[in-house]
Amino acid sequence: MRIFSGIQPTGQKHLGNYIGAIRQYVEGQDKGDPAIYCVVDLHAITVPYDPQRLRSNVYDTAAILIAAGLDPSRCILFRQSDVREHTELTWLLSSVTAHGDLNRMTQFKDKSAKQRELVSAGLYFYPVLMAADILAYRADMVPVGDDQRQHLELARDVAERFNERFGEVLTVPDFTIPEVGARIMDLQDPTSKMSTTAASDAGVVRVLDPPRTIEKRVKSAVTDSGAEVRRAPDKPGVTNLIEILSVVRGSTPEEVEAEFDGQGYGTFKGAVAEAVVEYLAPVRERYEALRGDEAKLEQTLLDGAERARTIAAEVLADVRDAMGVGPAA
Ligand code: TYM
């Protein structure tokens, strides 16, 4: 089974990214044949960004992934822009992507509404580049968090439309979204997902935050009226914390509810804070050591790109041939 996933190099990855996605990447690396993980710098340039920081953000994200347990000898880890097949395939796929489908993308609507100056065409094309990332490897399985569902459905539609029009060239990818933790919510506003672009940092726990910060943010998380530790639609704050604790402990939400039955929010939040600190501490420690050696990170990404390119180049040759682009194969 070929596994592929991508993550944006926005240096400050948070607990939502970790629980919703990075955890699945690590689990996938021994199931994947191969498992391919990509730091998507070309997606990051679709909104305003600092060119000076983009490269260093790529290293930050790569170091977080390795610190979390990805082993570049057991998976392929690379930087998107190093494999130019992604951009070429984006254009080729654009001719089987429905304009109306791109208009319906909720992430585009949300992100474009936040732009002050320019809503770039790149932001609009973002889902096509994402489809290209996946389809360039004929990935069977794509681990993601819940917010990527619509993008994955689009990638499947694009592959299907391509195959109908040009023959069975591409693999229609499945995707996996974790049962618990697919949508970690902002601790201050538990009706919004935890996000890098949150208006305030207070509800976001970042993977590299020092223990004191994590403790403070979790302990001041917004809970709901009442005092019962149980999941319910009208208790989004408590539900979120129950999910977080069950994932970081490797237990079920039911077990967490049973354990904290009748104990009140204070005790519960203290336990969540402690567990999250413990969960992230080893990642942060390993990160510090890895991030110091930028030359090694760069070499790891280049080696990964070389291996990725071998696969993508073959798929691109098939795509070009099927589409009648370039000389006959
Ligand atoms: P990105 O970098 O925003 O997020 C990386 C992964 O983290 C998941 N995630 C969450 N999971 C649970 N709770 C949250 N609050 C939360 N926030 C984010 C995301 O679902 C994602 O899996 N467009 C993608 C990157 C991408 C990609 C791809 C993914 C580019 N090409 C190809 C899969 C396949 C993105 O912006 O992820």
Short mmCIF file of C-alpha atoms and ligand atoms in Angstrom, two decimals:
data_model
loop_
_atom_site.label_atom_id
_atom_site.label_comp_id
_atom_site.label_asym_id
_atom_site.label_seq_id
_atom_site.Cartn_x
_atom_site.Cartn_y
_atom_site.Cartn_z
CA MET A 1 0.00 0.00 0.00
CA ARG A 2 1.45 3.34 -1.00
CA ILE A 3 0.93 6.10 1.56
CA PHE A 4 1.33 9.81 0.88
CA SER A 5 0.70 12.91 2.96
CA GLY A 6 1.74 16.55 3.00
CA ILE A 7 2.20 19.18 5.67
CA GLN A 8 2.74 22.92 5.36
CA PRO A 9 6.01 24.41 6.59
CA THR A 10 4.44 26.88 8.94
CA GLY A 11 7.18 26.34 11.56
CA GLN A 12 4.75 26.35 14.43
CA LYS A 13 2.93 23.06 14.08
CA HIS A 14 0.32 22.56 16.81
CA LEU A 15 -1.29 19.79 18.81
CA GLY A 16 -4.05 19.46 16.18
CA ASN A 17 -1.50 18.72 13.46
CA TYR A 18 0.22 16.29 15.77
CA ILE A 19 -2.85 14.37 16.87
CA GLY A 20 -4.77 14.56 13.59
CA ALA A 21 -1.94 13.86 11.20
CA ILE A 22 1.67 13.46 12.38
CA ARG A 23 0.72 10.57 14.67
CA GLN A 24 -0.76 8.76 11.66
CA TYR A 25 2.35 9.42 9.56
CA VAL A 26 4.50 7.68 12.15
CA GLU A 27 2.14 4.72 12.33
CA GLY A 28 2.09 4.53 8.54
CA GLN A 29 5.79 4.42 7.90
CA ASP A 30 6.09 0.68 8.30
CA LYS A 31 2.83 -0.06 6.48
CA GLY A 32 3.64 2.10 3.49
CA ASP A 33 5.24 0.68 0.39
CA PRO A 34 6.68 3.20 0.65
CA ALA A 35 5.23 5.88 2.95
CA ILE A 36 5.96 9.28 1.43
CA TYR A 37 5.77 12.53 3.40
CA CYS A 38 6.17 15.92 1.85
CA VAL A 39 6.82 19.37 3.31
CA VAL A 40 4.70 21.46 0.98
CA ASP A 41 6.55 24.77 0.54
CA LEU A 42 4.71 25.54 -2.71
CA HIS A 43 1.40 25.50 -0.87
CA ALA A 44 2.80 27.91 1.72
CA ILE A 45 3.47 30.63 -0.88
CA THR A 46 -0.22 31.02 -1.78
CA VAL A 47 -0.74 33.45 1.12
CA PRO A 48 1.57 36.29 2.19
CA TYR A 49 4.85 34.91 3.57
CA ASP A 50 8.41 35.89 4.27
CA PRO A 51 10.83 34.42 1.68
CA GLN A 52 13.68 34.63 4.21
CA ARG A 53 11.80 32.41 6.59
CA LEU A 54 10.31 29.88 4.23
CA ARG A 55 13.48 27.78 3.98
CA SER A 56 14.03 27.78 7.68
CA ASN A 57 10.37 26.88 8.25
CA VAL A 58 10.87 23.85 6.01
CA TYR A 59 13.75 22.73 8.27
CA ASP A 60 11.63 23.36 11.37
CA THR A 61 8.83 21.19 10.04
CA ALA A 62 11.15 18.44 8.83
CA ALA A 63 12.84 18.38 12.25
CA ILE A 64 9.47 18.14 14.01
CA LEU A 65 8.50 15.19 11.82
CA ILE A 66 11.74 13.35 12.51
CA ALA A 67 11.52 14.20 16.22
CA ALA A 68 7.99 12.77 16.23
CA GLY A 69 9.34 9.46 15.00
CA LEU A 70 9.64 9.56 11.22
CA ASP A 71 12.76 7.73 10.19
CA PRO A 72 13.98 8.88 6.76
CA SER A 73 15.44 5.44 6.15
CA ARG A 74 12.01 3.83 6.58
CA CYS A 75 9.98 6.42 4.68
CA ILE A 76 10.55 9.11 2.06
CA LEU A 77 10.66 12.61 3.51
CA PHE A 78 11.16 15.48 1.08
CA ARG A 79 10.47 19.10 0.16
CA GLN A 80 7.74 19.55 -2.45
CA SER A 81 9.56 22.15 -4.58
CA ASP A 82 12.51 19.77 -5.11
CA VAL A 83 10.35 17.47 -7.23
CA ARG A 84 9.20 19.59 -10.15
CA GLU A 85 6.85 16.91 -11.37
CA HIS A 86 4.32 18.24 -8.84
CA THR A 87 3.99 21.58 -10.60
CA GLU A 88 3.85 20.08 -14.06
CA LEU A 89 1.17 17.63 -12.99
CA THR A 90 -0.82 20.48 -11.45
CA TRP A 91 -1.17 22.07 -14.86
CA LEU A 92 -1.99 18.82 -16.62
CA LEU A 93 -4.65 18.00 -14.02
CA SER A 94 -6.17 21.46 -14.21
CA SER A 95 -7.74 20.42 -17.51
CA VAL A 96 -9.75 17.70 -15.76
CA THR A 97 -10.60 19.81 -12.69
CA ALA A 98 -14.02 21.46 -12.63
CA HIS A 99 -13.89 25.19 -12.05
CA GLY A 100 -17.19 24.86 -10.16
CA ASP A 101 -15.61 22.36 -7.75
CA LEU A 102 -12.81 24.79 -6.92
CA ASN A 103 -15.44 27.47 -6.30
CA ARG A 104 -17.00 25.23 -3.66
CA MET A 105 -13.83 24.65 -1.63
CA THR A 106 -14.54 25.84 1.90
CA GLN A 107 -10.85 26.32 2.74
CA PHE A 108 -10.51 28.67 -0.22
CA LYS A 109 -13.54 30.62 0.93
CA ASP A 110 -12.23 30.85 4.50
CA LYS A 111 -8.69 31.74 3.55
CA SER A 112 -9.63 34.21 0.83
CA ALA A 113 -11.94 36.02 3.23
CA LYS A 114 -8.93 36.59 5.52
CA GLN A 115 -6.69 38.16 2.85
CA ARG A 116 -6.34 41.91 3.11
CA GLU A 117 -4.56 42.68 -0.15
CA LEU A 118 -4.44 39.91 -2.68
CA VAL A 119 -6.45 36.75 -3.08
CA SER A 120 -3.96 34.90 -5.26
CA ALA A 121 -4.85 32.55 -8.07
CA GLY A 122 -2.42 30.20 -6.30
CA LEU A 123 -4.78 30.02 -3.35
CA TYR A 124 -7.58 29.09 -5.72
CA PHE A 125 -5.42 26.43 -7.39
CA TYR A 126 -4.19 25.06 -4.06
CA PRO A 127 -6.43 21.96 -4.21
CA VAL A 128 -5.16 21.07 -7.71
CA LEU A 129 -1.56 21.16 -6.48
CA MET A 130 -2.65 18.99 -3.60
CA ALA A 131 -4.27 16.49 -5.97
CA ALA A 132 -1.04 16.49 -8.00
CA ASP A 133 1.02 15.76 -4.85
CA ILE A 134 -1.01 12.65 -4.21
CA LEU A 135 -1.63 11.43 -7.74
CA ALA A 136 2.04 11.81 -8.77
CA TYR A 137 2.78 8.82 -6.53
CA ARG A 138 -0.30 6.74 -7.28
CA ALA A 139 -0.94 6.84 -3.54
CA ASP A 140 -3.52 4.37 -2.23
CA MET A 141 -3.92 5.96 1.17
CA VAL A 142 -3.67 9.53 2.44
CA PRO A 143 -3.69 10.13 6.22
CA VAL A 144 -5.12 13.57 7.07
CA GLY A 145 -7.16 15.44 9.65
CA ASP A 146 -10.84 16.18 9.10
CA ASP A 147 -10.27 19.64 7.58
CA GLN A 148 -8.72 18.07 4.46
CA ARG A 149 -11.72 15.89 3.63
CA GLN A 150 -13.07 18.12 0.86
CA HIS A 151 -9.63 18.45 -0.74
CA LEU A 152 -9.27 14.66 -0.74
CA GLU A 153 -12.66 14.22 -2.32
CA LEU A 154 -11.61 16.61 -5.04
CA ALA A 155 -8.38 14.64 -5.63
CA ARG A 156 -10.47 11.48 -6.04
CA ASP A 157 -12.80 13.22 -8.53
CA VAL A 158 -9.85 14.52 -10.52
CA ALA A 159 -8.30 11.04 -10.73
CA GLU A 160 -11.61 9.52 -11.78
CA ARG A 161 -12.22 12.14 -14.43
CA PHE A 162 -8.68 11.74 -15.74
CA ASN A 163 -9.06 7.96 -15.99
CA GLU A 164 -12.43 8.23 -17.75
CA ARG A 165 -11.04 10.65 -20.28
CA PHE A 166 -7.52 9.23 -20.85
CA GLY A 167 -7.55 5.63 -19.62
CA GLU A 168 -6.65 3.94 -16.32
CA VAL A 169 -3.45 5.81 -15.53
CA LEU A 170 -3.99 7.22 -12.06
CA THR A 171 -4.85 5.59 -8.73
CA VAL A 172 -7.98 6.92 -7.03
CA PRO A 173 -6.72 7.52 -3.46
CA ASP A 174 -8.51 6.59 -0.25
CA PHE A 175 -7.96 8.68 2.81
CA THR A 176 -7.90 7.98 6.54
CA ILE A 177 -9.13 10.36 9.17
CA PRO A 178 -8.58 9.25 12.78
CA GLU A 179 -11.66 8.21 14.73
CA VAL A 180 -10.68 10.31 17.72
CA GLY A 181 -8.71 13.53 17.34
CA ALA A 182 -9.54 14.28 13.68
CA ARG A 183 -10.50 17.81 14.59
CA ILE A 184 -8.78 19.23 17.64
CA MET A 185 -10.47 22.47 18.61
CA ASP A 186 -9.09 25.79 19.80
CA LEU A 187 -8.88 25.74 23.60
CA GLN A 188 -10.35 29.24 23.91
CA ASP A 189 -12.94 28.87 21.18
CA PRO A 190 -13.86 25.18 21.03
CA THR A 191 -16.26 25.72 18.14
CA SER A 192 -13.29 26.53 15.83
CA LYS A 193 -10.52 24.13 14.93
CA MET A 194 -7.09 24.68 16.41
CA SER A 195 -5.24 26.54 13.68
CA THR A 196 -1.94 28.21 12.87
CA THR A 197 -3.80 31.31 11.80
CA ALA A 198 -5.95 31.66 14.93
CA ALA A 199 -6.62 35.27 15.91
CA SER A 200 -5.10 34.62 19.33
CA ASP A 201 -2.43 32.20 20.55
CA ALA A 202 -4.17 31.55 23.83
CA GLY A 203 -6.14 28.57 22.57
CA VAL A 204 -3.32 26.96 20.60
CA VAL A 205 -0.79 24.46 21.98
CA ARG A 206 2.26 24.22 19.78
CA VAL A 207 4.38 21.11 19.61
CA LEU A 208 7.46 23.09 20.66
CA ASP A 209 5.88 25.18 23.41
CA PRO A 210 7.70 25.01 26.75
CA PRO A 211 5.92 22.95 29.43
CA ARG A 212 4.86 26.06 31.37
CA THR A 213 3.05 27.49 28.35
CA ILE A 214 1.30 24.20 27.62
CA GLU A 215 0.21 23.88 31.22
CA LYS A 216 -1.14 27.41 31.32
CA ARG A 217 -3.06 27.08 28.06
CA VAL A 218 -4.64 23.75 28.94
CA LYS A 219 -5.54 24.82 32.47
CA SER A 220 -7.19 27.97 31.18
CA ALA A 221 -9.08 26.15 28.42
CA VAL A 222 -12.70 27.22 28.12
CA THR A 223 -14.94 24.55 29.58
CA ASP A 224 -18.68 24.51 29.57
CA SER A 225 -21.35 25.08 32.14
CA GLY A 226 -21.99 22.13 34.43
CA ALA A 227 -19.27 20.03 36.01
CA GLU A 228 -19.51 16.65 34.34
CA VAL A 229 -16.58 15.25 32.40
CA ARG A 230 -18.46 13.78 29.48
CA ARG A 231 -18.74 14.36 25.75
CA ALA A 232 -21.84 16.13 24.45
CA PRO A 233 -22.70 18.43 21.56
CA ASP A 234 -23.38 21.28 23.96
CA LYS A 235 -20.04 20.69 25.73
CA PRO A 236 -17.49 21.31 22.96
CA GLY A 237 -14.72 22.45 25.32
CA VAL A 238 -14.87 19.39 27.57
CA THR A 239 -15.38 17.07 24.61
CA ASN A 240 -12.20 18.44 23.02
CA LEU A 241 -10.16 17.90 26.20
CA ILE A 242 -11.51 14.35 26.58
CA GLU A 243 -10.43 13.54 23.02
CA ILE A 244 -6.99 15.07 23.58
CA LEU A 245 -6.43 13.11 26.78
CA SER A 246 -7.59 9.83 25.31
CA VAL A 247 -5.24 10.17 22.34
CA VAL A 248 -2.17 11.18 24.31
CA ARG A 249 -2.75 8.38 26.79
CA GLY A 250 -3.64 5.81 24.16
CA SER A 251 -6.98 5.05 25.86
CA THR A 252 -10.59 5.55 24.75
CA PRO A 253 -12.78 8.60 25.44
CA GLU A 254 -15.09 6.30 27.42
CA GLU A 255 -12.25 5.33 29.74
CA VAL A 256 -11.40 8.98 30.30
CA GLU A 257 -15.04 9.79 31.11
CA ALA A 258 -15.24 6.89 33.56
CA GLU A 259 -12.01 7.85 35.31
CA PHE A 260 -12.98 11.51 35.84
CA ASP A 261 -16.63 10.90 36.62
CA GLY A 262 -17.60 13.26 39.43
CA GLN A 263 -14.16 14.84 39.79
CA GLY A 264 -14.86 18.30 38.40
CA TYR A 265 -13.14 20.32 35.72
CA GLY A 266 -10.16 21.52 37.77
CA THR A 267 -8.75 18.06 38.45
CA PHE A 268 -9.52 16.97 34.92
CA LYS A 269 -7.77 19.91 33.28
CA GLY A 270 -4.73 19.40 35.52
CA ALA A 271 -4.51 15.80 34.32
CA VAL A 272 -4.84 16.83 30.67
CA ALA A 273 -2.13 19.48 31.06
CA GLU A 274 0.26 17.00 32.66
CA ALA A 275 -0.38 14.35 30.02
CA VAL A 276 0.11 16.75 27.08
CA VAL A 277 3.35 18.08 28.59
CA GLU A 278 4.63 14.53 28.98
CA TYR A 279 3.51 13.59 25.47
CA LEU A 280 5.29 16.46 23.76
CA ALA A 281 8.42 16.71 25.94
CA PRO A 282 10.45 14.02 24.15
CA VAL A 283 9.53 15.49 20.75
CA ARG A 284 10.74 18.90 21.82
CA GLU A 285 13.99 17.49 23.18
CA ARG A 286 14.75 15.54 20.03
CA TYR A 287 13.79 18.56 17.94
CA GLU A 288 16.38 20.75 19.66
CA ALA A 289 19.14 18.30 18.76
CA LEU A 290 17.97 17.77 15.17
CA ARG A 291 17.27 21.40 14.30
CA GLY A 292 20.85 22.37 15.16
CA ASP A 293 22.23 20.40 12.22
CA GLU A 294 20.75 22.17 9.23
CA ALA A 295 23.19 20.62 6.77
CA LYS A 296 22.04 17.17 7.77
CA LEU A 297 18.37 18.13 7.47
CA GLU A 298 19.05 19.54 4.01
CA GLN A 299 20.81 16.34 2.97
CA THR A 300 17.91 14.25 4.29
CA LEU A 301 15.42 16.28 2.24
CA LEU A 302 17.58 16.07 -0.89
CA ASP A 303 17.96 12.30 -0.55
CA GLY A 304 14.20 12.01 -0.06
CA ALA A 305 13.53 14.15 -3.14
CA GLU A 306 15.71 11.94 -5.25
CA ARG A 307 13.77 8.85 -4.25
CA ALA A 308 10.44 10.64 -4.66
CA ARG A 309 11.40 11.88 -8.12
CA THR A 310 12.04 8.37 -9.37
CA ILE A 311 8.41 7.48 -8.67
CA ALA A 312 6.86 10.76 -9.82
CA ALA A 313 8.83 10.92 -13.08
CA GLU A 314 7.48 7.55 -14.13
CA VAL A 315 3.88 8.58 -13.40
CA LEU A 316 4.36 11.87 -15.23
CA ALA A 317 5.66 10.05 -18.29
CA ASP A 318 2.49 7.93 -18.30
CA VAL A 319 0.27 10.99 -17.83
CA ARG A 320 1.94 12.93 -20.65
CA ASP A 321 1.75 9.95 -22.92
CA ALA A 322 -1.94 9.31 -22.21
CA MET A 323 -2.73 13.00 -22.77
CA GLY A 324 -0.80 13.19 -26.03
CA VAL A 325 1.55 15.81 -24.61
CA GLY A 326 5.13 15.80 -25.94
CA PRO A 327 6.64 13.23 -28.25
CA ALA A 328 5.23 9.69 -28.34
CA ALA A 329 6.74 7.41 -25.69
P1 TYM B 1 -1.65 21.51 7.20
O1 TYM B 1 -0.19 21.74 7.15
O2 TYM B 1 -2.57 22.64 7.45
O3 TYM B 1 -1.98 20.41 8.28
C1 TYM B 1 -1.26 19.20 8.34
C2 TYM B 1 -2.20 18.10 8.81
O4 TYM B 1 -2.75 18.43 10.08
C3 TYM B 1 -4.15 18.25 10.06
N1 TYM B 1 -4.78 19.22 10.98
C4 TYM B 1 -5.55 18.91 12.03
N2 TYM B 1 -5.95 17.71 12.52
C5 TYM B 1 -6.74 17.73 13.64
N3 TYM B 1 -7.14 18.87 14.25
C6 TYM B 1 -6.78 20.09 13.79
N4 TYM B 1 -7.16 21.19 14.42
C7 TYM B 1 -5.94 20.14 12.63
N5 TYM B 1 -5.38 21.15 11.91
C8 TYM B 1 -4.68 20.58 10.91
C9 TYM B 1 -4.55 18.49 8.63
O5 TYM B 1 -5.78 17.88 8.32
C10 TYM B 1 -3.39 17.89 7.86
O6 TYM B 1 -3.58 16.51 7.65
N6 TYM B 1 -3.32 21.09 2.50
C11 TYM B 1 -2.61 20.38 3.55
C12 TYM B 1 -1.22 19.94 3.14
C13 TYM B 1 -1.12 19.08 1.92
C14 TYM B 1 -1.50 17.73 1.80
C15 TYM B 1 -1.16 17.34 0.45
C16 TYM B 1 -2.09 16.81 2.67
C17 TYM B 1 -0.59 19.47 0.72
N7 TYM B 1 -0.59 18.43 -0.15
C18 TYM B 1 -1.39 16.06 -0.01
C19 TYM B 1 -2.34 15.51 2.17
C20 TYM B 1 -1.99 15.15 0.86
C21 TYM B 1 -2.48 21.31 4.73
O7 TYM B 1 -2.58 22.49 4.63
O8 TYM B 1 -2.12 20.72 5.87
#
